Amino acid sequence: MTSDLFSGGDVQVPEAPRLTAWAPQDWIVQPDWRPVLDAFWRSAQGVSLATFVQSRLAAGALVYPKHPLWALQLTPLSQVKVVILGQDPYHGPHQAQGLSFSVSPGVKIPPSLRNIFKELQRDVGLPMSANGSLEAWAKRGVLLLNTSLTVEDGQPASHAKRGWEQLTDALLGEVARTAPVCVYMLWGAHAQAKAEMIDRETRGSVASFEGLRSGGAPKREALVLKANHPSPLSALRAPQPFIGCGHFSQAQAWLAEKNQSMTWTLDVT
């Protein structure tokens, strides 16, 4: 039942926010993401994706989230220093926000997010949060990006392989080409499939050689961290269990070496 998604007892459940129209021009994003987005919307893949989503909305499908690009509104490209890559938005009502793994305050914390909080507590000593929103991380430079950005109610991966992946690959590539330092947390095989592309784009030549160090290496650095997906099905499984991976402290320490601060605190209420 929808009421089971909320952490309180007797609560009046509002109508779930959802996508009501295909209107990328109305989805607010930070200006420095616009060149990548505009190029995609004009492409054959972008046109095909628009046609598909429009057809599903016209057929009465309930599509989440309301703002598919909310991650790009909260986190400017110029400020990205961590990427946490998810796969598919949550497919239950009130769950998907447009941020990977995150849910709105008051919504019951999904199992994968609960395991993220468990590892956060184990790794850096933060208290378990009763609030599933990761918005605070997004505002500190953590790009919380899914590879597919819409989904239908009760149908996981229903919008996968329809074009979103081409856009999110382009967004990841732009981060790798522009971020001076960035940590990539790749949890599960789906996310880890992006590691080669991230490495290639990070190491690629810098335009006009203006960003090169004296030794000739690009002035960009990436720390790629891999572990199983935090799902209960894999979080404790060898050879790379998520619980015990230490990614949060590793990211914090590596960024500190590069004169970048990162704190993982969240509103725990």
Short mmCIF file of C-alpha atoms in Angstrom, two decimals:
data_model
loop_
_atom_site.label_atom_id
_atom_site.label_comp_id
_atom_site.label_asym_id
_atom_site.label_seq_id
_atom_site.Cartn_x
_atom_site.Cartn_y
_atom_site.Cartn_z
CA MET A 1 0.00 0.00 0.00
CA THR A 2 1.12 3.56 -0.66
CA SER A 3 0.80 4.44 3.02
CA ASP A 4 3.45 1.80 3.79
CA LEU A 5 6.01 4.00 2.02
CA PHE A 6 5.79 6.61 4.74
CA SER A 7 7.76 6.33 7.93
CA GLY A 8 5.02 7.69 10.18
CA GLY A 9 1.98 5.84 11.46
CA ASP A 10 -1.40 7.32 10.56
CA VAL A 11 -0.52 9.78 7.83
CA GLN A 12 -2.64 11.29 5.12
CA VAL A 13 -0.95 10.36 1.87
CA PRO A 14 -0.88 13.11 -0.77
CA GLU A 15 -0.98 12.38 -4.46
CA ALA A 16 2.42 11.19 -5.65
CA PRO A 17 4.45 13.74 -7.63
CA ARG A 18 4.90 12.50 -11.19
CA LEU A 19 5.89 13.60 -14.65
CA THR A 20 2.85 15.06 -16.42
CA ALA A 21 4.40 16.29 -19.68
CA TRP A 22 7.57 15.97 -21.71
CA ALA A 23 8.92 19.50 -21.35
CA PRO A 24 12.75 19.55 -21.06
CA GLN A 25 12.73 23.30 -21.62
CA ASP A 26 10.89 23.68 -18.32
CA TRP A 27 13.18 21.44 -16.28
CA ILE A 28 15.42 23.81 -14.36
CA VAL A 29 19.12 22.89 -14.45
CA GLN A 30 22.38 24.69 -13.77
CA PRO A 31 23.51 26.63 -16.88
CA ASP A 32 26.80 24.76 -17.30
CA TRP A 33 24.93 21.51 -18.05
CA ARG A 34 22.98 23.11 -20.91
CA PRO A 35 25.43 22.47 -23.80
CA VAL A 36 25.36 18.69 -23.19
CA LEU A 37 21.59 18.65 -22.76
CA ASP A 38 20.85 20.81 -25.79
CA ALA A 39 23.04 18.63 -28.01
CA PHE A 40 21.25 15.51 -26.78
CA TRP A 41 17.73 16.85 -27.26
CA ARG A 42 18.62 17.61 -30.90
CA SER A 43 20.10 14.17 -31.52
CA ALA A 44 18.29 11.16 -32.97
CA GLN A 45 18.47 9.44 -29.57
CA GLY A 46 16.98 12.48 -27.88
CA VAL A 47 14.11 12.71 -30.34
CA SER A 48 13.45 8.97 -29.98
CA LEU A 49 13.42 9.22 -26.19
CA ALA A 50 11.02 12.17 -26.29
CA THR A 51 8.66 10.27 -28.59
CA PHE A 52 8.71 7.22 -26.31
CA VAL A 53 8.03 9.11 -23.08
CA GLN A 54 5.33 11.22 -24.71
CA SER A 55 3.63 8.05 -25.96
CA ARG A 56 3.68 6.48 -22.50
CA LEU A 57 2.25 9.61 -20.89
CA ALA A 58 -0.46 9.76 -23.54
CA ALA A 59 -1.32 6.13 -22.77
CA GLY A 60 -1.91 7.06 -19.12
CA ALA A 61 1.28 5.63 -17.65
CA LEU A 62 2.35 6.99 -14.26
CA VAL A 63 5.91 8.16 -14.81
CA TYR A 64 8.37 9.17 -12.08
CA PRO A 65 10.04 11.44 -11.07
CA LYS A 66 8.39 14.82 -11.55
CA HIS A 67 11.74 16.46 -12.42
CA PRO A 68 13.98 13.92 -14.18
CA LEU A 69 16.97 16.30 -14.14
CA TRP A 70 16.77 17.47 -10.54
CA ALA A 71 20.35 16.30 -9.91
CA LEU A 72 21.48 18.83 -12.52
CA GLN A 73 19.55 21.58 -10.80
CA LEU A 74 21.12 20.98 -7.39
CA THR A 75 24.70 20.25 -8.50
CA PRO A 76 26.45 22.53 -11.03
CA LEU A 77 28.95 20.82 -13.33
CA SER A 78 31.64 23.19 -12.07
CA GLN A 79 31.18 21.95 -8.49
CA VAL A 80 31.05 18.18 -9.02
CA LYS A 81 33.65 16.38 -6.90
CA VAL A 82 31.87 13.07 -6.24
CA VAL A 83 29.62 10.99 -8.49
CA ILE A 84 27.36 8.30 -7.03
CA LEU A 85 25.91 6.41 -9.96
CA GLY A 86 22.59 4.62 -9.71
CA GLN A 87 20.70 2.61 -12.30
CA ASP A 88 16.95 3.24 -12.29
CA PRO A 89 14.70 5.64 -10.35
CA TYR A 90 12.62 4.09 -7.59
CA HIS A 91 9.37 2.83 -9.14
CA GLY A 92 7.04 3.27 -6.15
CA PRO A 93 4.85 6.34 -5.63
CA HIS A 94 6.51 9.17 -3.64
CA GLN A 95 9.94 7.54 -3.89
CA ALA A 96 11.81 8.84 -6.96
CA GLN A 97 13.14 12.39 -6.62
CA GLY A 98 15.56 12.67 -9.50
CA LEU A 99 18.54 11.88 -7.26
CA SER A 100 20.07 8.41 -7.20
CA PHE A 101 19.24 6.44 -4.03
CA SER A 102 17.51 9.44 -2.38
CA VAL A 103 13.88 9.67 -1.25
CA SER A 104 11.87 12.60 0.06
CA PRO A 105 11.77 13.32 3.80
CA GLY A 106 9.06 11.27 5.48
CA VAL A 107 9.19 8.46 2.92
CA LYS A 108 10.22 5.05 4.26
CA ILE A 109 13.92 4.44 3.60
CA PRO A 110 14.41 1.78 0.91
CA PRO A 111 16.67 -1.20 1.73
CA SER A 112 19.59 -0.08 -0.48
CA LEU A 113 19.61 3.38 1.07
CA ARG A 114 19.41 1.86 4.53
CA ASN A 115 22.57 -0.11 3.75
CA ILE A 116 24.24 3.10 2.55
CA PHE A 117 23.44 4.65 5.93
CA LYS A 118 24.76 1.55 7.71
CA GLU A 119 28.07 1.81 5.87
CA LEU A 120 28.20 5.56 6.52
CA GLN A 121 27.81 4.86 10.23
CA ARG A 122 30.39 2.07 10.22
CA ASP A 123 32.89 3.96 8.06
CA VAL A 124 32.82 7.55 9.32
CA GLY A 125 30.78 7.26 12.52
CA LEU A 126 27.73 9.24 11.49
CA PRO A 127 24.42 8.37 13.16
CA MET A 128 21.81 6.47 11.19
CA SER A 129 19.52 8.92 9.46
CA ALA A 130 15.75 8.61 9.72
CA ASN A 131 15.48 10.96 6.74
CA GLY A 132 16.14 9.44 3.33
CA SER A 133 16.89 12.68 1.49
CA LEU A 134 20.42 13.06 0.11
CA GLU A 135 19.76 16.59 -1.11
CA ALA A 136 22.42 17.96 1.27
CA TRP A 137 25.07 15.89 -0.52
CA ALA A 138 23.91 17.14 -3.92
CA LYS A 139 24.32 20.74 -2.74
CA ARG A 140 27.93 19.95 -1.68
CA GLY A 141 29.03 18.69 -5.08
CA VAL A 142 27.87 15.07 -5.07
CA LEU A 143 26.26 14.27 -8.41
CA LEU A 144 23.54 11.72 -7.62
CA LEU A 145 22.88 10.42 -11.11
CA ASN A 146 20.91 7.43 -12.34
CA THR A 147 21.73 6.03 -15.78
CA SER A 148 18.02 5.96 -16.70
CA LEU A 149 16.10 9.02 -15.55
CA THR A 150 12.43 8.01 -15.72
CA VAL A 151 10.46 4.90 -14.79
CA GLU A 152 6.84 3.76 -14.72
CA ASP A 153 4.92 3.00 -11.57
CA GLY A 154 5.61 -0.55 -10.41
CA GLN A 155 7.74 -1.41 -13.45
CA PRO A 156 11.49 -1.31 -12.77
CA ALA A 157 13.72 -0.59 -15.78
CA SER A 158 10.64 0.23 -17.88
CA HIS A 159 12.42 3.20 -19.48
CA ALA A 160 15.87 1.63 -19.68
CA LYS A 161 17.56 1.38 -23.08
CA ARG A 162 15.27 4.03 -24.53
CA GLY A 163 17.91 6.77 -24.84
CA TRP A 164 18.53 8.02 -21.32
CA GLU A 165 21.79 6.07 -21.13
CA GLN A 166 23.25 8.04 -24.04
CA LEU A 167 22.51 11.27 -22.20
CA THR A 168 23.85 10.13 -18.85
CA ASP A 169 27.00 8.77 -20.52
CA ALA A 170 27.48 12.22 -22.07
CA LEU A 171 26.98 13.87 -18.68
CA LEU A 172 29.51 11.51 -17.04
CA GLY A 173 31.96 12.15 -19.84
CA GLU A 174 31.60 15.90 -19.38
CA VAL A 175 32.37 15.55 -15.68
CA ALA A 176 35.43 13.43 -16.44
CA ARG A 177 36.67 15.97 -19.01
CA THR A 178 36.18 19.03 -16.82
CA ALA A 179 36.40 18.18 -13.10
CA PRO A 180 39.94 18.80 -11.79
CA VAL A 181 39.44 16.07 -9.17
CA CYS A 182 36.50 13.72 -8.81
CA VAL A 183 35.62 10.54 -6.93
CA TYR A 184 33.41 8.03 -8.72
CA MET A 185 31.55 5.55 -6.52
CA LEU A 186 30.55 2.65 -8.75
CA TRP A 187 28.35 0.18 -6.90
CA GLY A 188 27.41 -2.95 -8.80
CA ALA A 189 28.21 -4.24 -12.28
CA HIS A 190 25.93 -1.76 -14.05
CA ALA A 191 27.77 1.25 -12.61
CA GLN A 192 31.20 -0.39 -12.93
CA ALA A 193 30.66 -0.76 -16.67
CA LYS A 194 31.27 3.01 -16.85
CA ALA A 195 34.77 2.80 -15.34
CA GLU A 196 36.63 2.46 -18.65
CA MET A 197 34.85 5.46 -20.15
CA ILE A 198 35.51 7.55 -17.04
CA ASP A 199 39.20 6.66 -17.14
CA ARG A 200 39.46 7.36 -20.88
CA GLU A 201 37.77 10.76 -20.66
CA THR A 202 39.72 11.79 -17.55
CA ARG A 203 43.03 10.95 -19.22
CA GLY A 204 42.10 12.52 -22.56
CA SER A 205 43.97 15.51 -23.91
CA VAL A 206 43.05 18.94 -22.59
CA ALA A 207 41.92 21.50 -25.18
CA SER A 208 44.73 23.85 -26.28
CA PHE A 209 47.01 22.15 -23.73
CA GLU A 210 46.17 24.90 -21.24
CA GLY A 211 45.47 22.44 -18.44
CA LEU A 212 48.62 20.36 -18.80
CA ARG A 213 51.16 20.01 -16.06
CA SER A 214 54.81 20.50 -16.85
CA GLY A 215 55.20 16.74 -17.23
CA GLY A 216 52.53 16.61 -19.90
CA ALA A 217 49.82 14.81 -17.92
CA PRO A 218 46.27 16.17 -17.93
CA LYS A 219 45.48 18.30 -14.91
CA ARG A 220 42.57 16.07 -13.98
CA GLU A 221 42.49 13.26 -11.47
CA ALA A 222 39.91 10.61 -10.69
CA LEU A 223 39.51 8.12 -7.87
CA VAL A 224 37.29 5.22 -8.99
CA LEU A 225 35.90 3.16 -6.11
CA LYS A 226 34.13 -0.14 -6.78
CA ALA A 227 31.95 -2.34 -4.60
CA ASN A 228 28.82 -4.44 -4.85
CA HIS A 229 25.49 -2.69 -5.09
CA PRO A 230 24.10 -1.77 -1.63
CA SER A 231 21.01 -3.90 -2.25
CA PRO A 232 20.43 -6.51 0.48
CA LEU A 233 20.93 -9.14 -2.24
CA SER A 234 24.57 -8.17 -2.73
CA ALA A 235 25.72 -5.80 0.04
CA LEU A 236 27.52 -8.55 1.99
CA ARG A 237 28.55 -10.75 -0.93
CA ALA A 238 32.17 -11.40 -1.88
CA PRO A 239 34.45 -10.39 -3.49
CA GLN A 240 33.57 -6.66 -3.08
CA PRO A 241 30.93 -6.40 -0.32
CA PHE A 242 29.40 -2.96 0.00
CA ILE A 243 29.24 -3.16 3.78
CA GLY A 244 32.84 -2.61 4.82
CA CYS A 245 33.98 -0.97 1.56
CA GLY A 246 35.06 2.25 3.29
CA HIS A 247 34.25 4.41 0.28
CA PHE A 248 33.10 7.42 2.26
CA SER A 249 36.29 7.76 4.30
CA GLN A 250 38.46 7.01 1.26
CA ALA A 251 36.74 9.73 -0.74
CA GLN A 252 37.03 12.20 2.11
CA ALA A 253 40.73 11.50 2.62
CA TRP A 254 41.60 11.61 -1.10
CA LEU A 255 39.73 14.85 -1.64
CA ALA A 256 41.44 16.39 1.38
CA GLU A 257 44.81 15.56 -0.22
CA LYS A 258 43.63 17.58 -3.24
CA ASN A 259 42.56 20.51 -1.03
CA GLN A 260 38.87 19.68 -1.45
CA SER A 261 36.62 19.31 1.57
CA MET A 262 33.79 16.79 1.80
CA THR A 263 31.49 16.06 4.70
CA TRP A 264 28.85 13.33 4.66
CA THR A 265 26.56 14.70 7.36
CA LEU A 266 22.81 14.59 6.75
CA ASP A 267 19.73 15.72 8.62
CA VAL A 268 19.15 12.70 10.85
CA THR A 269 15.66 13.67 12.01
#
